[in-house]
Coordinates of C-alpha atoms in Angstrom, one line a residue:
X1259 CA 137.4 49.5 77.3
X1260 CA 138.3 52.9 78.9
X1261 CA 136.2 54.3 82.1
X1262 CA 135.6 58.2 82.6
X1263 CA 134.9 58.8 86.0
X1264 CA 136.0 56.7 89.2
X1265 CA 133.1 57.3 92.1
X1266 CA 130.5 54.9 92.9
X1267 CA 129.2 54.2 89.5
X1268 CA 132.4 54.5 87.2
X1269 CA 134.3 52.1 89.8
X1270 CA 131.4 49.1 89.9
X1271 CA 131.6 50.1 86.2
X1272 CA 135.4 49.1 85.7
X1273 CA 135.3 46.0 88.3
X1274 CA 132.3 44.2 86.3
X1275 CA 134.5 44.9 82.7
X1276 CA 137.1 43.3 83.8
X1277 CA 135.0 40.5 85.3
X1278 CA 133.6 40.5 82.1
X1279 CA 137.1 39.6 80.4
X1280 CA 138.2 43.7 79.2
X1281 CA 140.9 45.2 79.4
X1282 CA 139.7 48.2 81.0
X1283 CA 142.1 52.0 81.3
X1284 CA 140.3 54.6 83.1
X1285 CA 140.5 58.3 84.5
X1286 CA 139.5 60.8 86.5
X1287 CA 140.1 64.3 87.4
X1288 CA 140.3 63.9 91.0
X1289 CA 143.4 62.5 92.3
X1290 CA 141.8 60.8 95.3
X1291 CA 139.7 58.6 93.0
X1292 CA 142.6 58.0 90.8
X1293 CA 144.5 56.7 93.9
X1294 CA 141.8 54.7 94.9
X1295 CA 141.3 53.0 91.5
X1296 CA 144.8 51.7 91.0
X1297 CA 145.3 50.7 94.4
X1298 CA 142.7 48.1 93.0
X1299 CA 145.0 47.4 90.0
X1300 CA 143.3 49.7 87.5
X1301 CA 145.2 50.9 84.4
X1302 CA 145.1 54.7 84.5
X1303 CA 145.5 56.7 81.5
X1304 CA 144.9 60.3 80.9
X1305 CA 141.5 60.0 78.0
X1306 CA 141.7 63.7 77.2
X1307 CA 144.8 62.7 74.5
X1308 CA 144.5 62.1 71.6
X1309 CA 147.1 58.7 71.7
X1310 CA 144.9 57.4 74.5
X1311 CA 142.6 56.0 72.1
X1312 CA 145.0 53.7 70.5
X1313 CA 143.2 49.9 70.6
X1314 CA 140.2 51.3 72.8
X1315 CA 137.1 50.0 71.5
X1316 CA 134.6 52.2 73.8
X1317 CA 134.1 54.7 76.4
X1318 CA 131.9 54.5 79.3
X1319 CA 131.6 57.6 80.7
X1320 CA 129.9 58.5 84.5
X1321 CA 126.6 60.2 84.1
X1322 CA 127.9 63.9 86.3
X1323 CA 130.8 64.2 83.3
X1324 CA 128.9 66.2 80.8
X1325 CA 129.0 65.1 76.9
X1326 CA 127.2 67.8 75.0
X1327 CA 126.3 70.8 77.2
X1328 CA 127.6 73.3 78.7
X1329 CA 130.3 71.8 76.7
X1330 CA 131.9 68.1 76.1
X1331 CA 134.2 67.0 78.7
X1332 CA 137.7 66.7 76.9
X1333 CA 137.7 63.3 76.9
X1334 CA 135.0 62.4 75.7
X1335 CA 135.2 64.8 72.7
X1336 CA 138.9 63.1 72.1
X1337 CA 137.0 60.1 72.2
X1338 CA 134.7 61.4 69.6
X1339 CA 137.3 62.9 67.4
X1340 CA 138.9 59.2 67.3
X1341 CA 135.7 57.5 66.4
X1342 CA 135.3 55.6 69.6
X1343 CA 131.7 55.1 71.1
X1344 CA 130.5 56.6 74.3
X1345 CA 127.8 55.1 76.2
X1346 CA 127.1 55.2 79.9
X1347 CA 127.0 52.2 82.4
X1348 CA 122.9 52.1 82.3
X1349 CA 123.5 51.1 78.6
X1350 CA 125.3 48.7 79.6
X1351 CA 123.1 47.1 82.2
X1352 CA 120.7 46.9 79.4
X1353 CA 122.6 45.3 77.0
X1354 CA 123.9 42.4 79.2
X1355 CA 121.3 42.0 81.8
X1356 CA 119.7 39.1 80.5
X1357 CA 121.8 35.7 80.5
X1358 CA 121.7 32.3 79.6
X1359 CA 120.6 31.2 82.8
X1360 CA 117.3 33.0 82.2
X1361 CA 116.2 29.4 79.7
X1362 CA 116.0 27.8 82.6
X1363 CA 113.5 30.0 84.6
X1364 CA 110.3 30.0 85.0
X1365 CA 109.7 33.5 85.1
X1366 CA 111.3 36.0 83.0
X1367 CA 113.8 38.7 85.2
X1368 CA 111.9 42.3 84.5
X1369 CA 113.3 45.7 84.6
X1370 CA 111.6 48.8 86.3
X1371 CA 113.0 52.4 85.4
X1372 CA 111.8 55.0 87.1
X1373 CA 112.7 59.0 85.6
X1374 CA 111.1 62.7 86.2
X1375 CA 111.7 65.6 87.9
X1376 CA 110.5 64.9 91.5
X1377 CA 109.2 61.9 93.4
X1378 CA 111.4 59.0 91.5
X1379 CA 113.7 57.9 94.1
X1380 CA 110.7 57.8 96.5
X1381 CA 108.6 56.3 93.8
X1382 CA 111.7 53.4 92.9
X1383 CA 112.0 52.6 96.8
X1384 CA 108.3 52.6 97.2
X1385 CA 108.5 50.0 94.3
X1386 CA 110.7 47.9 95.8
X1387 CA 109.5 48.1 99.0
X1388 CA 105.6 46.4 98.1
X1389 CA 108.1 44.0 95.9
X1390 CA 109.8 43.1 98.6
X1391 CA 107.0 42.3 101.5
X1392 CA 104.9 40.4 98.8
X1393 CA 107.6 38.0 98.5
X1394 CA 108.6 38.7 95.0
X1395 CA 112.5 38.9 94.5
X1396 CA 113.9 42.7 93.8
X1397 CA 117.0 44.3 94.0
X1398 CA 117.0 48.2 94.0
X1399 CA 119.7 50.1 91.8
X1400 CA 121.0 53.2 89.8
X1401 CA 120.4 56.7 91.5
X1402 CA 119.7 55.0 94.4
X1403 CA 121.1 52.3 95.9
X1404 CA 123.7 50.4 93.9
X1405 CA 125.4 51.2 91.1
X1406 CA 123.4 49.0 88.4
X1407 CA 126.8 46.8 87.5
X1408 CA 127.0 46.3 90.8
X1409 CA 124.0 44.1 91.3
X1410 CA 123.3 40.2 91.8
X1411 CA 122.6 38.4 88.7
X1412 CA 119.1 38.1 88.5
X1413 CA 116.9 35.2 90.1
X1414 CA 113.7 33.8 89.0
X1415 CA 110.8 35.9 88.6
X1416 CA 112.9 39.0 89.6
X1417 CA 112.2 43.0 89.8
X1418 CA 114.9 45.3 89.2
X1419 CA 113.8 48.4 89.9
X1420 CA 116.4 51.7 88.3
X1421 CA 116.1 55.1 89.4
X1422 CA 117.3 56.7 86.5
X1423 CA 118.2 60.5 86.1
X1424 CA 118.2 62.7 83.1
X1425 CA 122.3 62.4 83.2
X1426 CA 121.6 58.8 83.0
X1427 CA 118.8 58.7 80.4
X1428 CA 120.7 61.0 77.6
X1429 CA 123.4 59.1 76.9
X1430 CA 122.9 55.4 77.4
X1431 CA 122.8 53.7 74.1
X1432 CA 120.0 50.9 75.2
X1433 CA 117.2 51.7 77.2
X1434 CA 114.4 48.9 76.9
X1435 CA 112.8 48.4 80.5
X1436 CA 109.5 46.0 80.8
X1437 CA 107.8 48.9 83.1
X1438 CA 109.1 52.7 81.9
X1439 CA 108.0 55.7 84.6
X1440 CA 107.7 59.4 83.8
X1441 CA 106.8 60.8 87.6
X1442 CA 106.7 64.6 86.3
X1443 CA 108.7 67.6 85.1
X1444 CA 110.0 70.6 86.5
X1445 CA 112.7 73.0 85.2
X1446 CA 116.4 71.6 86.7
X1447 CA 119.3 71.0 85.1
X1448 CA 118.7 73.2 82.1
X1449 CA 122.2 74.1 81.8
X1450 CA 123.4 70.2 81.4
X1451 CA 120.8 69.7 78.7
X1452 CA 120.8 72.8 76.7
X1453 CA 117.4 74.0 78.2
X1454 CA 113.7 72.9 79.1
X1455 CA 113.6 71.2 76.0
X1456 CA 116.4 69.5 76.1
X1457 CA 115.7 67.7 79.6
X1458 CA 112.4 66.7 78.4
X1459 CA 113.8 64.9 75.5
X1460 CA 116.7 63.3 77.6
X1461 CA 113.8 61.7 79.9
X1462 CA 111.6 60.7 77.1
X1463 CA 114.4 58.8 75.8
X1464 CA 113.4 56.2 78.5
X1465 CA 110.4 55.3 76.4
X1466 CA 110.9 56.1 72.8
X1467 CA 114.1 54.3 72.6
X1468 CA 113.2 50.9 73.7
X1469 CA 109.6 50.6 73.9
X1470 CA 108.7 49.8 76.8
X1471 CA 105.5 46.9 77.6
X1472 CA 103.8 49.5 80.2
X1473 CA 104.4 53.0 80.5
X1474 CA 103.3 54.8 83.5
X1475 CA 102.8 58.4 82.8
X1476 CA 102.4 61.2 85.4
X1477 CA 99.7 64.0 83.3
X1478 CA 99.7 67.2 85.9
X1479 CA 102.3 68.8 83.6
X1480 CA 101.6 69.3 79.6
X1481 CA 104.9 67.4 79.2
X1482 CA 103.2 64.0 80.6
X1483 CA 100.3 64.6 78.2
X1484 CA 102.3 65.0 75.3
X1485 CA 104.2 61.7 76.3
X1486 CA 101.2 59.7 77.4
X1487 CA 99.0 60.7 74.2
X1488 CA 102.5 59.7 72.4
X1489 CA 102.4 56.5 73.6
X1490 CA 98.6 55.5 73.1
X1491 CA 97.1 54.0 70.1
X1492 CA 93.8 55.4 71.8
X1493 CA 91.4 55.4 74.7
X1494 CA 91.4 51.4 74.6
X1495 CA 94.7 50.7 75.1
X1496 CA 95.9 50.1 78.2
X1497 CA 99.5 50.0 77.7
X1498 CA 100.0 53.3 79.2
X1499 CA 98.5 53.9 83.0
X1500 CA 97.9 57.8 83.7
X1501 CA 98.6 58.6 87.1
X1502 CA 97.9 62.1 88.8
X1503 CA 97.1 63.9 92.1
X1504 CA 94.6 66.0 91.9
X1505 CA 92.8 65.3 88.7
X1506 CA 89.9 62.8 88.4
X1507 CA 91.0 60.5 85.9
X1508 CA 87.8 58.6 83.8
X1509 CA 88.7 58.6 80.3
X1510 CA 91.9 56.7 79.9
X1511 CA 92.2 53.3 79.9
X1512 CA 94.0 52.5 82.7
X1513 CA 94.5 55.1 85.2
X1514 CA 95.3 56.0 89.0
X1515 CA 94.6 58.9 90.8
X1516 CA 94.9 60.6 94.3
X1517 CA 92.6 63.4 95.4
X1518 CA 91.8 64.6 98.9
X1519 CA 94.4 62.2 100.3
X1520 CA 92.4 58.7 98.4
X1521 CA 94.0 57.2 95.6
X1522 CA 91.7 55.2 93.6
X1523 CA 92.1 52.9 90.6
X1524 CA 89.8 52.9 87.6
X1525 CA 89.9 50.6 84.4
X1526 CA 87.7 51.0 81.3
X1527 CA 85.0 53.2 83.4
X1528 CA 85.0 52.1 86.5
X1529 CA 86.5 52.0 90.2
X1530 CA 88.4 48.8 90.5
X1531 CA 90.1 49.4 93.8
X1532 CA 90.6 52.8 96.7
X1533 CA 92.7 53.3 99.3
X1534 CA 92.7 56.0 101.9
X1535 CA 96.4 57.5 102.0
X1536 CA 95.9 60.2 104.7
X1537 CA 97.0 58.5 107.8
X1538 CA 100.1 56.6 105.5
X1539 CA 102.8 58.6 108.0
X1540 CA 105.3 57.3 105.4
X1541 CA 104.0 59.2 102.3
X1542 CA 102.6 62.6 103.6
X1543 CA 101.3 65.6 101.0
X1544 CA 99.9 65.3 97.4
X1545 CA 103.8 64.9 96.2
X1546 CA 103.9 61.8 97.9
X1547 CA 100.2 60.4 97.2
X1548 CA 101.3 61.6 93.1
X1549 CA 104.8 58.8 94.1
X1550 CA 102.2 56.4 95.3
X1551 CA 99.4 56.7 92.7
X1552 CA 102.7 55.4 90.2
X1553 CA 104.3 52.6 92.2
X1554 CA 100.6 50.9 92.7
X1555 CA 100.5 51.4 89.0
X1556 CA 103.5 49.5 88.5
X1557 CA 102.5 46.7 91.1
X1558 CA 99.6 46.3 89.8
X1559 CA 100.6 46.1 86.4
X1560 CA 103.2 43.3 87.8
X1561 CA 99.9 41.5 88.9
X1562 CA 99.8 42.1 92.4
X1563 CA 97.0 42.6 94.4
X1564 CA 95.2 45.5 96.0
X1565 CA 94.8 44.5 99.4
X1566 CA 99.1 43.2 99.7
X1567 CA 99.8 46.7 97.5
X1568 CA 98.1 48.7 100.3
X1569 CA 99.6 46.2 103.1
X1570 CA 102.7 47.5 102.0
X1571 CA 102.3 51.0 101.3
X1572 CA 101.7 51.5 105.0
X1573 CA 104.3 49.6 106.3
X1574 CA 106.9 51.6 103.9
X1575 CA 109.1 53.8 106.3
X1576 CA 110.2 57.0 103.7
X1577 CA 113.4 57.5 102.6
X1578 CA 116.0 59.8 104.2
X1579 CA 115.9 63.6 103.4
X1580 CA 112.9 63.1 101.5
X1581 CA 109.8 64.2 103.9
X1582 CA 111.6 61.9 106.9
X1583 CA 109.8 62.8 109.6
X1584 CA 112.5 62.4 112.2
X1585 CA 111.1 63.8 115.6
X1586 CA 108.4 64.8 117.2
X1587 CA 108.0 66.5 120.8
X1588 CA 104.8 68.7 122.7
X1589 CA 103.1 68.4 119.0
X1590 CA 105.9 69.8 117.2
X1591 CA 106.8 67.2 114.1
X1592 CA 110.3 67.7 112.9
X1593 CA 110.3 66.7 108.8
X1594 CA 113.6 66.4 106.9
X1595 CA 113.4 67.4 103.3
X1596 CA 116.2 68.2 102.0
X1597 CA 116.6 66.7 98.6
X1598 CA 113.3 69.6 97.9
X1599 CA 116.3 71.1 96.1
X1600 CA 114.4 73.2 93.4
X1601 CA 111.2 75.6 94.0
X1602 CA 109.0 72.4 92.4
X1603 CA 109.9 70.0 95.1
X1604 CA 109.7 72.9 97.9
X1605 CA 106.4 74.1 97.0
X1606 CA 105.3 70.0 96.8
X1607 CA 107.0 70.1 101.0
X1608 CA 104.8 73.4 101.4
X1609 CA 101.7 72.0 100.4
X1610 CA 102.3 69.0 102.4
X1611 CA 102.0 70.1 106.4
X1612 CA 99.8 72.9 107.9
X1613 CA 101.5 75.7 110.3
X1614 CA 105.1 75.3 108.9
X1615 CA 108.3 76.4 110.4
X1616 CA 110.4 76.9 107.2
X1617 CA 114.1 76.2 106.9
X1618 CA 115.0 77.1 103.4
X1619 CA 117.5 78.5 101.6
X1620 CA 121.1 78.1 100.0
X1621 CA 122.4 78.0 96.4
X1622 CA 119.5 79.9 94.9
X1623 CA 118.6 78.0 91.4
X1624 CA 118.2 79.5 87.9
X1625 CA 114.8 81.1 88.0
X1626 CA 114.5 82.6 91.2
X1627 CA 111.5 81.7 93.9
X1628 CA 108.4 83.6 92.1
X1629 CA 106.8 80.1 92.1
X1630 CA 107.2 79.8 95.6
X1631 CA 104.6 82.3 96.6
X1632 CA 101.3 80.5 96.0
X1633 CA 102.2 78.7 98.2
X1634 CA 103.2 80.5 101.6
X1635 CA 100.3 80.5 103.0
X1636 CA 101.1 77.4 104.8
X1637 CA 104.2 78.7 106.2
X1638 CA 104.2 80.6 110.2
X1639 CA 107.9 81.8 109.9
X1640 CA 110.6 80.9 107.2
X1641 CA 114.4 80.7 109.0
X1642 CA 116.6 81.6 106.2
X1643 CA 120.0 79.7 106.1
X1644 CA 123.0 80.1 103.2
X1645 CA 125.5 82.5 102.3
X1646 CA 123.2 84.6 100.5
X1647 CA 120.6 84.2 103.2
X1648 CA 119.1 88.0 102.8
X1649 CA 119.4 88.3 99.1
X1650 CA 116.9 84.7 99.2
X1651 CA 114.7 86.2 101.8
X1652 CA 113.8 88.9 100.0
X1653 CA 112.3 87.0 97.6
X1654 CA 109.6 85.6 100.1
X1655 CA 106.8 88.4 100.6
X1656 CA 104.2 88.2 102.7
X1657 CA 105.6 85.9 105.4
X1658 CA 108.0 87.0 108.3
X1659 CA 111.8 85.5 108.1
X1660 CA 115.0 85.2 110.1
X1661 CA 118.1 85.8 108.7
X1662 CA 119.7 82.9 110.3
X1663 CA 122.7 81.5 107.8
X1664 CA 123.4 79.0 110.1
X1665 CA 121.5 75.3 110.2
X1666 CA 122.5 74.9 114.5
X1667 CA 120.9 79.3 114.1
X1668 CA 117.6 77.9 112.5
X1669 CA 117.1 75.2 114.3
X1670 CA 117.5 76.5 117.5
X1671 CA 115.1 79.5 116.7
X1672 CA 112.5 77.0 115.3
X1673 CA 112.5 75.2 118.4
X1674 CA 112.3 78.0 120.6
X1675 CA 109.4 79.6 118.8
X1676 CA 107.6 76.2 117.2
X1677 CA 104.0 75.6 119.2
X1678 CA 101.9 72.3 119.1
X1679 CA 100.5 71.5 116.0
X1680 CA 103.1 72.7 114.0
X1681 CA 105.6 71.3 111.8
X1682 CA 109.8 72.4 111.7
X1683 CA 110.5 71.5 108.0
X1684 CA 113.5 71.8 106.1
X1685 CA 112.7 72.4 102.8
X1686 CA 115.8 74.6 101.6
X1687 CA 114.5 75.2 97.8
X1688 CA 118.1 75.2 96.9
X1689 CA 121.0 73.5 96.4
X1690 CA 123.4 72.7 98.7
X1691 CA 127.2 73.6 98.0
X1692 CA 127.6 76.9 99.1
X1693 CA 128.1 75.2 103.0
X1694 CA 127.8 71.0 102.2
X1695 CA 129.1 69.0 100.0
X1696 CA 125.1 67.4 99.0
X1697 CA 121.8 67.6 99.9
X1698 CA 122.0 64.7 102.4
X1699 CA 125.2 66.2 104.3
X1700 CA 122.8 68.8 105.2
X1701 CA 120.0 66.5 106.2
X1702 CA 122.2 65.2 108.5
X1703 CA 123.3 68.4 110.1
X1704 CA 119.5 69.0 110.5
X1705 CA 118.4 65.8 112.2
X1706 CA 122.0 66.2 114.3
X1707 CA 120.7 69.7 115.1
X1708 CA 117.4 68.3 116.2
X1709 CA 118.2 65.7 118.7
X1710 CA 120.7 68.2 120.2
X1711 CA 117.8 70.7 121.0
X1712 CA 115.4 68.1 122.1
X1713 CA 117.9 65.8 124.0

């Protein structure tokens, strides 16, 4: 078996082969990596030759190495051009997750994946968090967490719950969960997959290739329609659960909804069950309520109850970089979102607080920020960081910026100028690598920024 790609992922991916009984060669570009995996006794090999195919039955390739667009990887089109397979470690998971211990159990092991746009990794750890404080087993993996061959064998009765990206979703060669959830869709990564179309398709892999028993569809985009009406043999069937914020949902079904900060579950015509979200400090904005409206979907259709669902929902604490509300001082909240990486997920943050304090900016995405202004009106100042801090601010009319470039510059202007009852957000609306080396590297310097100001 031969392994492309030695980080978190590629690595748990070559130590459960060999556990397995393979004989595993790998590679990466990086030298660092490659130094790391054969000072654990890893055969490296260079896959991008042609000879290095000799005897290999199939390549498992990490889910950042691209296979079709922009273009293949070299090694994987050698590996193409020798007949090999190429799958990805999620297809594994799925193949050899269940075992023959399962017999013996009482209650079949089930598989959550969780896929869109925005709101999944929220959505997954939301998921696991209600698991988790109503006593049913879980373990937490793929974008998030742990690398999914790097999990426990499963237990009785367990959840696994998968955050699964589009990277993830496109090339995996089985993808059968019990639960399947399509949060939303956005434009991002349109040069990995060939265009809008193309990333849509990648996600909806998740449910056409396996079938899943439930499918939990967010419908606020025509995407999550098409998918949803896909799925249903009709308004009876209540194998798919529409979920939206923002949109009374009667007609389906099965369905949950938020609106006006109350989520509320309805099932063949009527209200079965409503919770107030609004004072929920874990799960602020409609983005959030949209992340909870699907993981009480999936709870519920896992059979537990409303009352421990809600129990949960407002003991869940957030997750970092992803609305973490990290300080507060003379009614100024401090909110870290830096994973809002695209204009979708920014506007989602905007929408979220009143009076905002805006840190944005960075590597500007394909598209520009035209869909940011609808929704400005929230925002008292924007403090523009990045190289190309000007060029993005120019693209914000109607509000006043600050060229700041700096994170410890914005900050410190924020602080000075912020007044009770309003919110210091970063929201940057872009990526990151133009001054860290990921989103959460500058969520950190953020928060670090923070508690220097307020001491």
């Amino acid at each position: 078996m031969a392994v492309l790609g030695l980080g978190r992922s590629g690595l748990a991916t070559a130590r459960a082969l060999r556990a397995g009984g393979a004989d595993v060669v790998a590679w990466d570009d990086g030298a660092p990596a490659r130094e790391k995996a054969e000072g654990e006794g890893i055969e490296l090999r260079d896959l991008s030759k042609a000879k290095a195919w000799e005897g290999v039955a199939l390549l498992v390739t990490s889910p950042g190495i691209p296979h079709l667009y922009p273009k293949p990887h070299p090694a994987i089109a050698a590996a193409r051009a020798a007949g090999v397979p190429v799958d990805n470690d999620i297809g594994l998971f799925f193949r050899s997750f269940a075992t023959r211990e399962w017999d013996s159990f009482d209650q079949r092991p089930k598989v959550v994946a969780v896929t869109g746009s925005n709101g999944k990794s929220t959505t997954s750890a939301l998921i696991h968090h209600i698991l988790a404080e109503s006593g049913r087993p879980t373990q937490l993996a793929g974008n998030i967490g742990r690398g999914v061959l790097d999990i426990e064998p499963a237990r009785d009765g367990e959840v696994v719950v998968l955050e699964l990206s589009s990277y993830q979703t496109d090339l995996a060669r089985a993808l059968t969960p019990d639960v399947a959830v399509f949060t939303n869709l956005s434009p991002d990564h349109l040069d990995r997959h060939g265009g809008l179309g193309g990333y849509f398709a990648a996600k909806r892999r998740l449910f056409a290739e396996g079938g899943p028993d439930r499918a939990v569809i967010g419908i606020d985009e025509d995407e999550g329609r098409y998918l949803a009406n896909q799925l249903s043999e009709g308004k009876g069937d209540d194998r798919v659960i529409e979920v939206s914020s923002g949109q009374k949902l009667e007609g389906a079904a099965w369905s949950v909804f938020a609106r006006k900060g109350f989520l509320a579950e309805w099932r063949r015509g009527r209200q079965v069950a409503s919770v107030d979200l609004r004072d929920v400090k874990g799960l602020p904005g409609a983005h959030n309520h949209q992340n909870a409206c699907a993981a009480w979907a999936v709870a519920r259709s896992l059979g537990l109850g409303p009352r421990a669902i809600e129990a949960a929902m407002r003991s869940y604490p957030g997750l970092p970089h992803r609305s973490q509300r990290i300080a507060e001082r003379d009614g100024v909240a401090f909110v870290n979102d830096s994973k809002a990486t695209n204009v979708d997920s920014a506007a989602k943050a905007l929408q979220a607080f009143q009076k905002i304090r805006w840190i944005c900016g960075g590597l500007e995405k394909e598209g520009g920020l035209g869909p940011l202004v609808p929704f400005l009106g929230t925002v008292v100042k924007g403090y523009v960081i990045g190289r190309e801090a000007a060029g993005f601010a120019r693209q914000l009319p109607g509000i006043e910026t600050e060229i700041c470039t700096t994170m410890a510059r914005a900050v410190e202007r924020a602080v000075e100028e912020a007044k009770p009852g309003e919110t210091v957000l970063l929201a940057p609306a872009a990526a990151s690598f133009d001054q860290y080396d990921n989103f959460e590297k500058r969520g950190e310097d953020f928060a670090a920024e923070v508690r220097r100001h307020l001491g």
